[in-house]
Short mmCIF file of C-alpha atoms and ligand atoms in Angstrom, two decimals:
data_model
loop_
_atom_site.label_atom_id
_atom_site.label_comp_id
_atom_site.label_asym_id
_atom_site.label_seq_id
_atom_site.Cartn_x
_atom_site.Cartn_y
_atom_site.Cartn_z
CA UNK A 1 140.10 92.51 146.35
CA UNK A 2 139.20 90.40 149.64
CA UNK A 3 140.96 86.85 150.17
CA UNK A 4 137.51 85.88 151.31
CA UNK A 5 137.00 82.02 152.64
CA UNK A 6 136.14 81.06 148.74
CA UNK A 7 139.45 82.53 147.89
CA UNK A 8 140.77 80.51 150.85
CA UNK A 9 139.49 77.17 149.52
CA UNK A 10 140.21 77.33 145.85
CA UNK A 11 143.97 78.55 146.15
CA UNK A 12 144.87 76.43 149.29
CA UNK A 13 146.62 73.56 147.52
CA UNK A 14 148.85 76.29 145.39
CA UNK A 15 149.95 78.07 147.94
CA UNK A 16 150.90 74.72 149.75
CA UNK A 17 153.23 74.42 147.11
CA UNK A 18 154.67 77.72 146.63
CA UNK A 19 154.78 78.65 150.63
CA UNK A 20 158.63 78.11 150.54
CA UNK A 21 159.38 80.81 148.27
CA UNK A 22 156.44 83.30 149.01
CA UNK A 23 155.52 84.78 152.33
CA UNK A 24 151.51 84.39 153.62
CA UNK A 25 151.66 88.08 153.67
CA UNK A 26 152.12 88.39 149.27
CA UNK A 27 149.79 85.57 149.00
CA UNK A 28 147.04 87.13 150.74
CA UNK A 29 147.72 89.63 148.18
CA UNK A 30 147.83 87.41 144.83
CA UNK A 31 145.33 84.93 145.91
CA UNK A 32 141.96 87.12 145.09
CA UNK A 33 143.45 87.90 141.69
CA UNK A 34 144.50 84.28 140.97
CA UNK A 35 140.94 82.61 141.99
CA UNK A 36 139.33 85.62 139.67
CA UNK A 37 142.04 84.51 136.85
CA UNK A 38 141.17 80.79 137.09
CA UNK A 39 137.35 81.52 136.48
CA UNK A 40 137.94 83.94 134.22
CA UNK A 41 139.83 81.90 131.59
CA UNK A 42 137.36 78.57 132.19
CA UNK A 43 134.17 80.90 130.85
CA UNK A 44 136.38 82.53 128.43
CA UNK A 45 137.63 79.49 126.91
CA UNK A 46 140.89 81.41 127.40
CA UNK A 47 144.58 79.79 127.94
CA UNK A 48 147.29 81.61 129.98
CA UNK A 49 151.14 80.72 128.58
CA UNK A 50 153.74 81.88 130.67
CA UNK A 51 157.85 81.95 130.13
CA UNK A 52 160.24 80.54 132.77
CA UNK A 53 160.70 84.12 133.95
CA UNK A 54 157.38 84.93 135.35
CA UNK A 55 156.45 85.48 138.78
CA UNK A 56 155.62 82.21 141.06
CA UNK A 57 152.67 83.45 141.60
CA UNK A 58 151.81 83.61 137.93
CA UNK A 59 153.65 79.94 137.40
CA UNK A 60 152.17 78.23 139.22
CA UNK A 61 149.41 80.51 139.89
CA UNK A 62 147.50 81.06 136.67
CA UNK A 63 149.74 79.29 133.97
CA UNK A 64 148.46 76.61 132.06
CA UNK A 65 151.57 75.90 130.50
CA UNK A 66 154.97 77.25 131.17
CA UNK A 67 158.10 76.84 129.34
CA UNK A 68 161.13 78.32 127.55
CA UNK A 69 160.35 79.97 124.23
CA UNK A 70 160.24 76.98 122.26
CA UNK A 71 158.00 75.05 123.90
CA UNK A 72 156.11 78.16 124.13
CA UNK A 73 155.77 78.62 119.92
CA UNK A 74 154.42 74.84 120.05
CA UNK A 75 152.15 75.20 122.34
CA UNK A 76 150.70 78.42 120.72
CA UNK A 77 149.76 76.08 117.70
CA UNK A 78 148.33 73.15 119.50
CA UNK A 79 145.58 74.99 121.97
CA UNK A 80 141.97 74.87 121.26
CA UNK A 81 141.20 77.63 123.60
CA UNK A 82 139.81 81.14 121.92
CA UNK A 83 141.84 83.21 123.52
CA UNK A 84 145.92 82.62 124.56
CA UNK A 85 147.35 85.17 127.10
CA UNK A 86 150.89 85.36 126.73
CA UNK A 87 152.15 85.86 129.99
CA UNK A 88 155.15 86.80 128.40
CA UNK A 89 156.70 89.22 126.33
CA UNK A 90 155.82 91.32 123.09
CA UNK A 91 158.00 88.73 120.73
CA UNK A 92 156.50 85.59 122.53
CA UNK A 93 152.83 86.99 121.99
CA UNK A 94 153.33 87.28 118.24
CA UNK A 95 155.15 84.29 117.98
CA UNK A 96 152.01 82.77 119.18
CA UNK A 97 149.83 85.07 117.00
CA UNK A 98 151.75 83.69 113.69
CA UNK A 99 151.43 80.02 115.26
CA UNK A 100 147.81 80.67 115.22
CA UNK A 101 146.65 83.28 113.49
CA UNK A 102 142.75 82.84 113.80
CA UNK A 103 142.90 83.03 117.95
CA UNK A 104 143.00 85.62 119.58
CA UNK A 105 146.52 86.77 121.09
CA UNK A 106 146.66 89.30 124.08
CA UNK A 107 149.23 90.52 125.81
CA UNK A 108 148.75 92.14 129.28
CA UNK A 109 151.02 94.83 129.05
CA UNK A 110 152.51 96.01 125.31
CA UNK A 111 155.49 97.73 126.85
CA UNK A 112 156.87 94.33 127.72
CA UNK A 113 159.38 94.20 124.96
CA UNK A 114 163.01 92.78 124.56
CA UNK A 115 166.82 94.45 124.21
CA UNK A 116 167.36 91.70 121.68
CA UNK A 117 164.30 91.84 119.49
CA UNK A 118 163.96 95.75 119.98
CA UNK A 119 168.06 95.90 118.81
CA UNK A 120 167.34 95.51 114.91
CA UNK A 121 164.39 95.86 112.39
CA UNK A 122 163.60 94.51 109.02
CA UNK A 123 165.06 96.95 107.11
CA UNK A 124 168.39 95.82 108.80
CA UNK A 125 168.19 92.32 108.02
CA UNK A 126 167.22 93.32 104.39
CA UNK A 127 170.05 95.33 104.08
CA UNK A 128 172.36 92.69 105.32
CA UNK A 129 170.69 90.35 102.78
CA UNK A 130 172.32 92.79 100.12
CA UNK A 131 175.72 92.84 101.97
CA UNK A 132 175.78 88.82 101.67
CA UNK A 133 173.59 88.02 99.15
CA UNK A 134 173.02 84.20 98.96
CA UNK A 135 173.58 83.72 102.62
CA UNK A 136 170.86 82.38 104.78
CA UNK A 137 169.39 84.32 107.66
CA UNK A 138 168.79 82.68 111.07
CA UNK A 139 166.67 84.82 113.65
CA UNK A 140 166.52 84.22 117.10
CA UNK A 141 162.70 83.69 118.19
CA UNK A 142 163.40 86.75 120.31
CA UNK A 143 162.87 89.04 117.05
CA UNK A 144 159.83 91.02 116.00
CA UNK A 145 157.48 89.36 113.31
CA UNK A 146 158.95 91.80 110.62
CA UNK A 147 162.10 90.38 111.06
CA UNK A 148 161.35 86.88 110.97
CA UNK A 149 159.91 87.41 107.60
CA UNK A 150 162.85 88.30 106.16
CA UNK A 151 164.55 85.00 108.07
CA UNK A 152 164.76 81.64 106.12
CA UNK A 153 164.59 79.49 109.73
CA UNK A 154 164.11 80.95 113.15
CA UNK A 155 165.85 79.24 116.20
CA UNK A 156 165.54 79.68 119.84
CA UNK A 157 168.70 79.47 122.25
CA UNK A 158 167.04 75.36 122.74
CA UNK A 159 167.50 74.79 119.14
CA UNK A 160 170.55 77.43 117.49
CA UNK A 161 173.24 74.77 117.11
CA UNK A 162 171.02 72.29 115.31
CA UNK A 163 169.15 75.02 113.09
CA UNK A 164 172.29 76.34 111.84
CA UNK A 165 174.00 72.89 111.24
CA UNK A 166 170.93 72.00 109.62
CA UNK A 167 171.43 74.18 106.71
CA UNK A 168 174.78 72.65 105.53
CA UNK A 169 175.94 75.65 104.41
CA UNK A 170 179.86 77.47 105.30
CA UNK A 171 178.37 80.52 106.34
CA UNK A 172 175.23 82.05 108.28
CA UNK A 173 173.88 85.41 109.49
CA UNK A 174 172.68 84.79 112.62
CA UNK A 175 170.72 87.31 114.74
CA UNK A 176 170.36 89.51 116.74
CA UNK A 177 172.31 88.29 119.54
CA UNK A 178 175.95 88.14 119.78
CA UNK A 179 176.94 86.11 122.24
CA UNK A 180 173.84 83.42 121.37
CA UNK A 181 175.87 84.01 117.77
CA UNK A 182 179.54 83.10 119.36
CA UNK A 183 178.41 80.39 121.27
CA UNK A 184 177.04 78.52 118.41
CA UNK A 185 180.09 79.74 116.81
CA UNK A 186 181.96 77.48 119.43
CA UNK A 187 180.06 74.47 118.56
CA UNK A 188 180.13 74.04 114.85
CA UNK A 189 182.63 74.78 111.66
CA UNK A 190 180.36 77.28 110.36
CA UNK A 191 181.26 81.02 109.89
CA UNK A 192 178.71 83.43 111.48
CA UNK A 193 178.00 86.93 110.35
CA UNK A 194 175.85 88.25 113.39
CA UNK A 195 174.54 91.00 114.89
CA UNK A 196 175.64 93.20 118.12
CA UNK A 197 172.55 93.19 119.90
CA UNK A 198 172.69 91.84 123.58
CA UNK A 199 170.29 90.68 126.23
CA UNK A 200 170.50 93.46 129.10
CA UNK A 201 170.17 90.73 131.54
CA UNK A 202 172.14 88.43 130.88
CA UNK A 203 174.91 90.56 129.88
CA UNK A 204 175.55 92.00 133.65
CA UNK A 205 177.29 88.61 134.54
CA UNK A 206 180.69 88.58 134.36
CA UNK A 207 183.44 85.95 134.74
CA UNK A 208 185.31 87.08 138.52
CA UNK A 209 181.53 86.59 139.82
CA UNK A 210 181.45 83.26 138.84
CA UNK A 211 184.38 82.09 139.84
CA UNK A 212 183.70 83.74 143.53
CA UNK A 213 180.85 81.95 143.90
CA UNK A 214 182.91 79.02 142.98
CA UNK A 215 185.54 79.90 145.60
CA UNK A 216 182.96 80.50 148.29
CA UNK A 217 180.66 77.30 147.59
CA UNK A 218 182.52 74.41 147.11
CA UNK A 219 180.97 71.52 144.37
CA UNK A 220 178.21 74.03 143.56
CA UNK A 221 176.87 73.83 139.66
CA UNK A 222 176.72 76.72 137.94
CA UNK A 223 174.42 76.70 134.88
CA UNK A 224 173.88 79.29 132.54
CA UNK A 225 171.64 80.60 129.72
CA UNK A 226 173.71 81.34 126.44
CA UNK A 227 172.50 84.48 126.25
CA UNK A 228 175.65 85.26 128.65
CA UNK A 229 179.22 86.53 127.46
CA UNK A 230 181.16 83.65 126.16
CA UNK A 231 183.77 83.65 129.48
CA UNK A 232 180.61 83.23 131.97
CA UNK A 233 179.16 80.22 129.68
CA UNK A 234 182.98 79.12 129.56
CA UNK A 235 183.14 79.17 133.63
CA UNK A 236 180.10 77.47 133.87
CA UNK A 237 179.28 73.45 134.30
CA UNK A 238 176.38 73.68 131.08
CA UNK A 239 174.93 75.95 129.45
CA UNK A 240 171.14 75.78 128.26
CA UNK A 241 167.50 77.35 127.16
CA UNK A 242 165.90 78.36 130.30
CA UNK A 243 164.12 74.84 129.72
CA UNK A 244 167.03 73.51 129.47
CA UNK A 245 168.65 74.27 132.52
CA UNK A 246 165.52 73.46 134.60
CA UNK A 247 165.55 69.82 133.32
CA UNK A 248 169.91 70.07 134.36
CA UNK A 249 168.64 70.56 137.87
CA UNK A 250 165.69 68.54 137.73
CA UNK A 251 167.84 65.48 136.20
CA UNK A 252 171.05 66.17 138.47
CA UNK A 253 169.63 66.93 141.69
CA UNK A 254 172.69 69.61 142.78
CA UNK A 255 173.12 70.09 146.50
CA UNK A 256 173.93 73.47 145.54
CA UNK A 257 173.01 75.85 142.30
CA UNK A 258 173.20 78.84 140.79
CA UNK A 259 171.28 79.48 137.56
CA UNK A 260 172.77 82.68 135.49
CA UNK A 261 169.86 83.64 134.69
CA UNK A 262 166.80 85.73 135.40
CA UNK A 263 166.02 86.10 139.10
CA UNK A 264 162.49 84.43 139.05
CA UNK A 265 163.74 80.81 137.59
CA UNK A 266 164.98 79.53 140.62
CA UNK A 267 162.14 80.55 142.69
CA UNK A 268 159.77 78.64 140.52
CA UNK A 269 161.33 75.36 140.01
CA UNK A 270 163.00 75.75 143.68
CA UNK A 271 159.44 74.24 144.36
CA UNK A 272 159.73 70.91 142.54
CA UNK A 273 163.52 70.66 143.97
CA UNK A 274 163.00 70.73 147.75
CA UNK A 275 166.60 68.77 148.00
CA UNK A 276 168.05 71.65 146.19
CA UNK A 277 169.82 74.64 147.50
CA UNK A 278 169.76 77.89 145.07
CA UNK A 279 173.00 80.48 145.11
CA UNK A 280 170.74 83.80 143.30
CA UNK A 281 172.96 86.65 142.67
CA UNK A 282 170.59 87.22 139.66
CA UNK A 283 169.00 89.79 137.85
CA UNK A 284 165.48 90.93 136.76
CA UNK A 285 164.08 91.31 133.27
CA UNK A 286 162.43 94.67 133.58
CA UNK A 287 160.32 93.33 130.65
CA UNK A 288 159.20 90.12 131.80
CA UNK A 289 158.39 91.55 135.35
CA UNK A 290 155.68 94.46 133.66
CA UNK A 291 153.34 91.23 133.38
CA UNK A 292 151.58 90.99 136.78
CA UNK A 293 148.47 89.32 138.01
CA UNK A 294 146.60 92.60 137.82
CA UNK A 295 147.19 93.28 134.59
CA UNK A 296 146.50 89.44 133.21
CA UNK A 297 143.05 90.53 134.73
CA UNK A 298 142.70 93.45 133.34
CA UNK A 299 143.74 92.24 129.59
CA UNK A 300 141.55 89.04 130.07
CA UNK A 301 138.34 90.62 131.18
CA UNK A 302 138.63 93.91 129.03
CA UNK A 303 140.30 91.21 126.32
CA UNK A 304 142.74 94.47 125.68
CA UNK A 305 145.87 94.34 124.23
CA UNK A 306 144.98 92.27 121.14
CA UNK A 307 147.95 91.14 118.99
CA UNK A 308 147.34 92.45 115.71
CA UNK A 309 149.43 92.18 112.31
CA UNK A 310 148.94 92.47 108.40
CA UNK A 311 147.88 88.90 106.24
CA UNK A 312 151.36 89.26 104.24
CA UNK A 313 154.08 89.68 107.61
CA UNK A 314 151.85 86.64 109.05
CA UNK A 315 152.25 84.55 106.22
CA UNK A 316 155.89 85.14 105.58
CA UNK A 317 156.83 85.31 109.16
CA UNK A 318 155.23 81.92 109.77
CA UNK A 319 157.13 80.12 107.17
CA UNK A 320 160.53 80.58 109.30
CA UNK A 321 159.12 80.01 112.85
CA UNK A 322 157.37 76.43 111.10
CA UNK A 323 160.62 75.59 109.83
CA UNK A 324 162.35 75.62 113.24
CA UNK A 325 159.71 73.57 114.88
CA UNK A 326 159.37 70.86 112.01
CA UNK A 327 163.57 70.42 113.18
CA UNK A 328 162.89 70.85 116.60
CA UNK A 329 164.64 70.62 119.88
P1 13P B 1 164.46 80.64 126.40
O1 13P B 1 164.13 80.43 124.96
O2 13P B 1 165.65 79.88 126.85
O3 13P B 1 163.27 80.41 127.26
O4 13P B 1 164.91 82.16 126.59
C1 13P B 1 164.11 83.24 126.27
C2 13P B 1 164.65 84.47 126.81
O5 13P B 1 164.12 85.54 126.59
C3 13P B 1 165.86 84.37 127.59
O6 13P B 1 166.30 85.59 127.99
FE1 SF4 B 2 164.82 89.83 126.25
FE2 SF4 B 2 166.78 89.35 127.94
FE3 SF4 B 2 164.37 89.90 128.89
FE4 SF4 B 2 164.84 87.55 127.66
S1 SF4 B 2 165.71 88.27 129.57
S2 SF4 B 2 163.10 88.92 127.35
S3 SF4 B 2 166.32 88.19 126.11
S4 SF4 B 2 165.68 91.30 127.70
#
């Protein structure tokens, strides 16, 4: 594709913005596929919804609204558009899907799955419905639709500590995540039965790392997602959805950073904090980085890789995903 002088003109003023944390070189790369994205969705009546974790050049690129997975589910039920693309992954595409069932959902590559959602089926969560009858189920949003019909109130890692509280009951299963499941441990009386899936990227940080960084940058914050083991959250100055955190620096203005988190966070919001210096030793999410400006492309003009599910997991899986948003952030 040629960055042509129509190309030029139309993605000037994001590259402007973006030119501290991408080299002219990889724009003259992306910018062809973006100005073909941006006319594509306006005929197509088509919205693009991208996670925190996306590329800049999809951010602030392409995306019409980006956010953590929360915001994300909302937003899924609000559009108008015809079509959403979830710039995203598998779980946050049929999140949106159940949100609004009548649109239609694609996903630009189907492989882009989850080590938390991909860690535990229905048919588990049923089973542990026998083991502890009468106990409700929470699900982490990061679950596949046929587990979140089998959960009485989904949460996301914005929400967990309210959700749970919210039920006023002693004990909870909470799942799939572990550490997600010992950190809300840590913040209320209730007793969690969970689950021992993990998120492969956040579980490569480790405590000596953090407290290096520490040593070596003096009055840096480190923030984390709570997706990491309980001593990195515990070594850290807050821990938060990847929203979350973005509003910590956003609010605090750091001199210095580091965001335990995935590697494409602090390149993205390093744009609206000029003032703000980021320390990255972080890691990718093989998952989130499948989505790329080709593919969104591809999925939008072809309108391929269509969200599809049954009436009955819809319905039910709804239910818990409306419940969480009705309590909110
Ligand atoms: P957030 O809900 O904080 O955006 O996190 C989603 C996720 O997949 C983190 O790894
Ligand atoms: Fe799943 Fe972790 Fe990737 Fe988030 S970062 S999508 S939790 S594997």
């Amino acid at each position: 594709m040629e960055f042509s002088q129509e190309v030029r003109k139309a993605t000037d003023p994001i590259y402007k913005k973006i030119s501290k944390v991408m080299p002219e070189i990889e724009w003259l790369v992306h910018a062809p596929y973006i100005h073909k994205i941006n006319k594509l969705k306006k005929e197509k009546n088509a919205v693009i919804l991208a996670h925190n974790y996306q590329t800049p050049e999809i951010y602030h690129g392409v995306a019409d609204f980006s956010a953590d997975s929360l915001a994300l589910a909302v937003e899924a039920s609000k559009t108008s558009a015809k079509i959403i693309v979830m710039a995203g992954v598998h779980f946050m595409a049929e999140t949106a899907k159940l949100m609004n069932p009548n649109k239609k959902v694609l996903l630009p590559d189907m492989k882009a799955g989850c080590s938390l959602s991909s860690s535990i089926t229905g048919k588990d969560v049923r089973l542990l419905k026998k083991k502890y009858p009468g106990v409700p189920v929470v699900s982490y949003v990061n679950t596949s639709a046929d587990v979140k019909a089998e959960t009485d109130v989904c949460c996301t890692s914005a929400n967990a500590v309210k959700i749970v509280k919210s039920l006023g009951t002693k004990k909870v299963i909470f799942l799939p995540d572990d550490y997600l499941a010992k950190y809300v441990a840590s913040q209320t009386d209730v007793e969690i039965i969970s689950w021992k899936g993990i998120c492969i990227v956040h579980d490569q940080f480790n405590e000596n790392e953090i407290i290096n960084i520490r040593k070596n940058n003096p009055g840096i914050k480190i923030i984390a997602h709570p997706e990491c083991p309980p001593e990195v959250i515990k070594a850290s100055d807050f821990a938060g959805s990847t929203s979350g955190m973005i509003n910590y620096v956003k609010n605090n203005q750091p001199k210095k950073v580091m965001m335990v988190t995935e590697c494409s966070m602090s390149d993205n919001i390093q744009v609206e904090n000029p003032n703000v210096e980021f320390i990255k030793p972080c890691n990718l999410c093989p998952h989130m980085k499948k989505i790329t400006l080709p593919k969104i492309l591809e999925c939008l003009e072809n309108e391929t890789g269509e969200i599809v599910m049954d009436k009955e997991t819809i319905n039910k899986a709804r239910l818990s995903v409306e419940k969480m948003v009705a309590i909110g952030r």
